[in-house]
Short mmCIF file of N, CA and C in Angstrom, two decimals:
data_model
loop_
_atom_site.label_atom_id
_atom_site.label_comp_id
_atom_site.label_asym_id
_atom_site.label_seq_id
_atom_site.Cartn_x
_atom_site.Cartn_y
_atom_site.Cartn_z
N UNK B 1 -51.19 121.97 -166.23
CA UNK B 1 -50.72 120.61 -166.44
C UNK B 1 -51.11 119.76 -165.22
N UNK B 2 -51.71 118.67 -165.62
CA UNK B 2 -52.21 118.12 -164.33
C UNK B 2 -51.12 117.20 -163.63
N UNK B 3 -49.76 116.73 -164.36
CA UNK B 3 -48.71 115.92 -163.67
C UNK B 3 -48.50 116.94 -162.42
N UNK B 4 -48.05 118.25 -162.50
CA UNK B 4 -47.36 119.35 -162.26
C UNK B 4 -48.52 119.80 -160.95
N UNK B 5 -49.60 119.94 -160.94
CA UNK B 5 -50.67 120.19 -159.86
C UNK B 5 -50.74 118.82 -159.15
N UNK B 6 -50.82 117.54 -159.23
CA UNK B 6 -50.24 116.43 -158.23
C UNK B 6 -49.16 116.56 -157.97
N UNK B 7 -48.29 116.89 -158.47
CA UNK B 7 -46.54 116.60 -157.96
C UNK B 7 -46.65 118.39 -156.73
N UNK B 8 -47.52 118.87 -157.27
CA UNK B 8 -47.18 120.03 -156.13
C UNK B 8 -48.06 119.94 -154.81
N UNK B 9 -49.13 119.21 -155.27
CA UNK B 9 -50.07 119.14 -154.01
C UNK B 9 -49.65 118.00 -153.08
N UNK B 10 -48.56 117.06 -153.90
CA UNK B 10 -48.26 115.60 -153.23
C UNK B 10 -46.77 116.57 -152.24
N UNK B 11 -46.43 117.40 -153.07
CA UNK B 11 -44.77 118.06 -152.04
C UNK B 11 -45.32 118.43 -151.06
N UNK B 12 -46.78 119.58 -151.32
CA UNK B 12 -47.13 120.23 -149.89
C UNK B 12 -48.18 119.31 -149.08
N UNK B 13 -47.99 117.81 -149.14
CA UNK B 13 -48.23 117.13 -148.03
C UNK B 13 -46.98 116.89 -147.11
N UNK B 14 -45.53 117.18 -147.59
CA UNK B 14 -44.68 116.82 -146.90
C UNK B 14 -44.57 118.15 -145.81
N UNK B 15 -45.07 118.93 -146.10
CA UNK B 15 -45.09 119.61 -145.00
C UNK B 15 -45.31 119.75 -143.51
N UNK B 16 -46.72 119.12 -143.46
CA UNK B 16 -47.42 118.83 -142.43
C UNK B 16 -47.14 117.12 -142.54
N UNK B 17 -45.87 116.79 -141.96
CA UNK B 17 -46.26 114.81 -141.85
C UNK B 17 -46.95 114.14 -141.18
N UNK B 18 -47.92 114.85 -139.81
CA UNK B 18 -48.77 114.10 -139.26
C UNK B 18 -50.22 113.60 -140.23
N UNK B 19 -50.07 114.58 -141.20
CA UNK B 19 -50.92 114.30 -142.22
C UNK B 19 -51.00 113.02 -142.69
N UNK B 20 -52.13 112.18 -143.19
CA UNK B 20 -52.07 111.22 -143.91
C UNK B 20 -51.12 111.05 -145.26
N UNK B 21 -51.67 112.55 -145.80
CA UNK B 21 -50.72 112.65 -147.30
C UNK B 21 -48.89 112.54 -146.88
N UNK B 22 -48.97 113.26 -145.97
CA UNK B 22 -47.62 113.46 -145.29
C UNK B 22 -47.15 112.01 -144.81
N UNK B 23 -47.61 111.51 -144.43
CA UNK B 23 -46.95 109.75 -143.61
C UNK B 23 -46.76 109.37 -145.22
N UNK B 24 -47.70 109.37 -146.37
CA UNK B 24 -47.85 108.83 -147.48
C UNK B 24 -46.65 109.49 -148.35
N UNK B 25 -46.26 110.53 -148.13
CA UNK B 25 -45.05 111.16 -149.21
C UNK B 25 -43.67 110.40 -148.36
N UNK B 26 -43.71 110.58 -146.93
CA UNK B 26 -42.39 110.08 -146.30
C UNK B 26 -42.05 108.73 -146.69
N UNK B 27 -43.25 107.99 -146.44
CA UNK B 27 -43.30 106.33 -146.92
C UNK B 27 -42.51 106.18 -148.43
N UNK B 28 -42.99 107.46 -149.62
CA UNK B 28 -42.98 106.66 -150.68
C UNK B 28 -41.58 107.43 -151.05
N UNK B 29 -40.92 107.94 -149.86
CA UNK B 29 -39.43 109.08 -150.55
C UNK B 29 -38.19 107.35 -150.30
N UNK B 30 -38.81 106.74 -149.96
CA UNK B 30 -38.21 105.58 -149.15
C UNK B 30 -37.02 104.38 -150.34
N UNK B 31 -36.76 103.81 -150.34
CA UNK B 31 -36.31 103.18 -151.77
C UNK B 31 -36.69 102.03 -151.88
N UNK B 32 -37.13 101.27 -152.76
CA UNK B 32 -37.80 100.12 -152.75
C UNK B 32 -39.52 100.02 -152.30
N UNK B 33 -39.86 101.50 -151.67
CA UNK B 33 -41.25 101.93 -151.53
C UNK B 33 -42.14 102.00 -152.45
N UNK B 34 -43.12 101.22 -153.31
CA UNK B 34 -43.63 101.13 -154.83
C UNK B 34 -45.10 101.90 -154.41
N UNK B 35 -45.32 101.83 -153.15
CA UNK B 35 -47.18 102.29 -152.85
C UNK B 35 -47.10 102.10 -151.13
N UNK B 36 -47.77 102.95 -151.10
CA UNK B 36 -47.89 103.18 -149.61
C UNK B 36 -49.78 103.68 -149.75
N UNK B 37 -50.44 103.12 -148.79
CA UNK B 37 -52.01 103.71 -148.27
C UNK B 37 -52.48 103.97 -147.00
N UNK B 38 -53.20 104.87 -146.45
CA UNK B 38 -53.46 104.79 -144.89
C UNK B 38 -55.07 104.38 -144.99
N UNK B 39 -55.54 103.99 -144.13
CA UNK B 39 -56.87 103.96 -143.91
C UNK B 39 -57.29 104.82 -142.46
N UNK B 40 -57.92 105.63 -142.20
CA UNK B 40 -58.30 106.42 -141.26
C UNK B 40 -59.27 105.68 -140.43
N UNK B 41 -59.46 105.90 -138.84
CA UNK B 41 -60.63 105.87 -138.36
C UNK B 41 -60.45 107.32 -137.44
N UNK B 42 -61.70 108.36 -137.64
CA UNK B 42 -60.82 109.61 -137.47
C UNK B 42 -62.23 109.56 -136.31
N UNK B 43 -63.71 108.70 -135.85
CA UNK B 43 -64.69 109.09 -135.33
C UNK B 43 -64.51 108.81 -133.81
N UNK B 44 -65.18 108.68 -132.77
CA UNK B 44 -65.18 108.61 -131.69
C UNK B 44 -65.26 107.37 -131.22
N UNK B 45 -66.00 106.12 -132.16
CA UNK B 45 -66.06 104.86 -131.67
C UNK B 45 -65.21 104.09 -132.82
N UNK B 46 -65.60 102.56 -132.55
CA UNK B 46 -64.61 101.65 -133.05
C UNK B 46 -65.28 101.29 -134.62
N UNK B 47 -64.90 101.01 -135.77
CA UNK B 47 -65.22 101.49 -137.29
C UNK B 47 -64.74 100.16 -137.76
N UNK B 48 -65.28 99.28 -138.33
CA UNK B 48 -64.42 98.25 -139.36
C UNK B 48 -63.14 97.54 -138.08
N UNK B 49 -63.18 97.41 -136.83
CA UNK B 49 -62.50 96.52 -136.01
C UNK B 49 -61.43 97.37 -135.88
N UNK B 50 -61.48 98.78 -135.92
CA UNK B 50 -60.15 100.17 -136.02
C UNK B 50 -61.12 100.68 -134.52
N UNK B 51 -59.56 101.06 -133.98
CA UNK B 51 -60.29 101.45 -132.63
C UNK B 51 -60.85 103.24 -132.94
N UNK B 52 -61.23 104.18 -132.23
CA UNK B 52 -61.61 105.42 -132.51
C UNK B 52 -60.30 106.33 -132.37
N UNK B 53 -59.90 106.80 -133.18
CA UNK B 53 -58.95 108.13 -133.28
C UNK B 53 -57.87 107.31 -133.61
N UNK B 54 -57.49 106.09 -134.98
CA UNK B 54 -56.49 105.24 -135.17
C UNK B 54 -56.14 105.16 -136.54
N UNK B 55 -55.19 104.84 -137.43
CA UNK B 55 -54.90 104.87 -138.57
C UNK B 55 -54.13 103.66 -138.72
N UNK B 56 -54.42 102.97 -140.04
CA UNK B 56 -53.60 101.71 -140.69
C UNK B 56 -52.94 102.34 -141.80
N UNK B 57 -51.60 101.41 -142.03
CA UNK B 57 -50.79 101.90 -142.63
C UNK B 57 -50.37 100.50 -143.79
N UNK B 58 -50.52 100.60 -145.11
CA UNK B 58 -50.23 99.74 -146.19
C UNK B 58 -49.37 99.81 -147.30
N UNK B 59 -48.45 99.32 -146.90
CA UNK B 59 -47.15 99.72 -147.91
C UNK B 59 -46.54 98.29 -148.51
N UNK B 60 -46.48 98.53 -149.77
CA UNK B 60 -46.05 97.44 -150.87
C UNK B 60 -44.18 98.17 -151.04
N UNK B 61 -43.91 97.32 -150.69
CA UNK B 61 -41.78 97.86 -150.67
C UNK B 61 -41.47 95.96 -150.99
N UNK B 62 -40.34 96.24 -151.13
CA UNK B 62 -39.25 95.03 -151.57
C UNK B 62 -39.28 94.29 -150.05
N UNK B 63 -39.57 92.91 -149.57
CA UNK B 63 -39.53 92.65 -148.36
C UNK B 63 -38.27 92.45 -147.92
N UNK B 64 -37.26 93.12 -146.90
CA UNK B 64 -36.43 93.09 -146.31
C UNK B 64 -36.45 93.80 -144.91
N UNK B 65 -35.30 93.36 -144.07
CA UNK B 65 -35.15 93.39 -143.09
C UNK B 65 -35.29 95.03 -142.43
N UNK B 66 -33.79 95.23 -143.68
CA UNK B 66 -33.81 96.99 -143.58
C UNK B 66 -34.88 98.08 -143.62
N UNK B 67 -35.70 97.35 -144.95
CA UNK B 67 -36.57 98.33 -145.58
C UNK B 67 -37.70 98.45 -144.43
N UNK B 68 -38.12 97.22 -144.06
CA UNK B 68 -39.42 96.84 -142.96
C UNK B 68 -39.10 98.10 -141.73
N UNK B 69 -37.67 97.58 -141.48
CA UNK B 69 -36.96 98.47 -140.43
C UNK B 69 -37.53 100.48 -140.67
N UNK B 70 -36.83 100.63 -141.95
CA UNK B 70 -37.00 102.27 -142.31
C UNK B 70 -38.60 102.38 -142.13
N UNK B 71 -39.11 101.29 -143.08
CA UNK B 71 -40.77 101.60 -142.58
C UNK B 71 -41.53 102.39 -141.42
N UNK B 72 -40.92 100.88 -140.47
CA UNK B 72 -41.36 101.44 -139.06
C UNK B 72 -41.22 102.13 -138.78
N UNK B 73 -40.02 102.67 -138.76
CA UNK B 73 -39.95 104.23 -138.31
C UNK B 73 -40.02 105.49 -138.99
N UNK B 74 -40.39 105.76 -140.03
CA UNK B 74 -40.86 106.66 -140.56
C UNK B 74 -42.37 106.79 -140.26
N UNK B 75 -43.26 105.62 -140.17
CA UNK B 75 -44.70 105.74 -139.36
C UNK B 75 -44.23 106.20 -138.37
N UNK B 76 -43.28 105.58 -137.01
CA UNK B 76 -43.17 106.07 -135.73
C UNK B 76 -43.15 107.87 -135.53
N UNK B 77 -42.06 108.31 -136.94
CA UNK B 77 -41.56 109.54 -136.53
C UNK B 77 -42.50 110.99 -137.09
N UNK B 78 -43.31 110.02 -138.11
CA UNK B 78 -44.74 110.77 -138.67
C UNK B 78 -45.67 110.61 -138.08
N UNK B 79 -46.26 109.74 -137.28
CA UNK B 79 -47.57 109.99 -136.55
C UNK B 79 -48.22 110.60 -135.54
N UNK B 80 -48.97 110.96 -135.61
CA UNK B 80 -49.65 112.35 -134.85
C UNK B 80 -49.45 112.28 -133.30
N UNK B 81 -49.22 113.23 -132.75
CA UNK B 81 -49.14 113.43 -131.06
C UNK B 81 -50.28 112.66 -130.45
N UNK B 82 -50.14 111.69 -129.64
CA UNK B 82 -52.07 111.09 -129.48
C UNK B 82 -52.04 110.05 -129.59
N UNK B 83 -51.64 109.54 -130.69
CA UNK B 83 -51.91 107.94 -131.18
C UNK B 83 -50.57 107.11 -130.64
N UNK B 84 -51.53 106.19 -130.34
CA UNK B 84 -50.78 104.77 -129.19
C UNK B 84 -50.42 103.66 -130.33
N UNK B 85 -49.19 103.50 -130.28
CA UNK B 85 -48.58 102.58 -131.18
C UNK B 85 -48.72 101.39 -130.03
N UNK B 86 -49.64 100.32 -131.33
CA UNK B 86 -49.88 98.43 -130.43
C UNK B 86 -48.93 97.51 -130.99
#
């Protein structure tokens, strides 16, 4: 069943949350979270105005104070050892 092989491959991103899939399952366990996307720059130099070794984060949620709030910090508490929050 193919619902059943996404819903299991989307759980075992929550495993590893430094993962992209992983920031992406925490984002969307969230309430009012409708879509969440990362964009990677995973190379050594600067890519599309992304510095080298950096990730963007795109999430469609209900705009509020709270929710913006949980946002942030679920990126903060998922992102990889390394990366410099600007």
């Amino acid at each position: 069943d193919a619902q059943l092989r996404a819903r299991r491959e989307s759980e075992l991103q929550k495993i590893g949350t430094a993962t992209a899939g992983g920031i992406i399952e925490a984002l969307q366990a969230l309430a009012n979270v409708t879509k969440a996307a990362i964009v990677e720059n995973d190379s050594d130099s600067t890519v599309d105005l992304r510095p080298p070794h950096s990730f963007e984060v795109y999430v469609d949620a209900l705009n509020t104070t709270e929710i913006n709030n949980e946002i942030a910090q679920t990126i903060y508490d998922a992102k990889p050892v390394g990366i410099r929050i600007n």
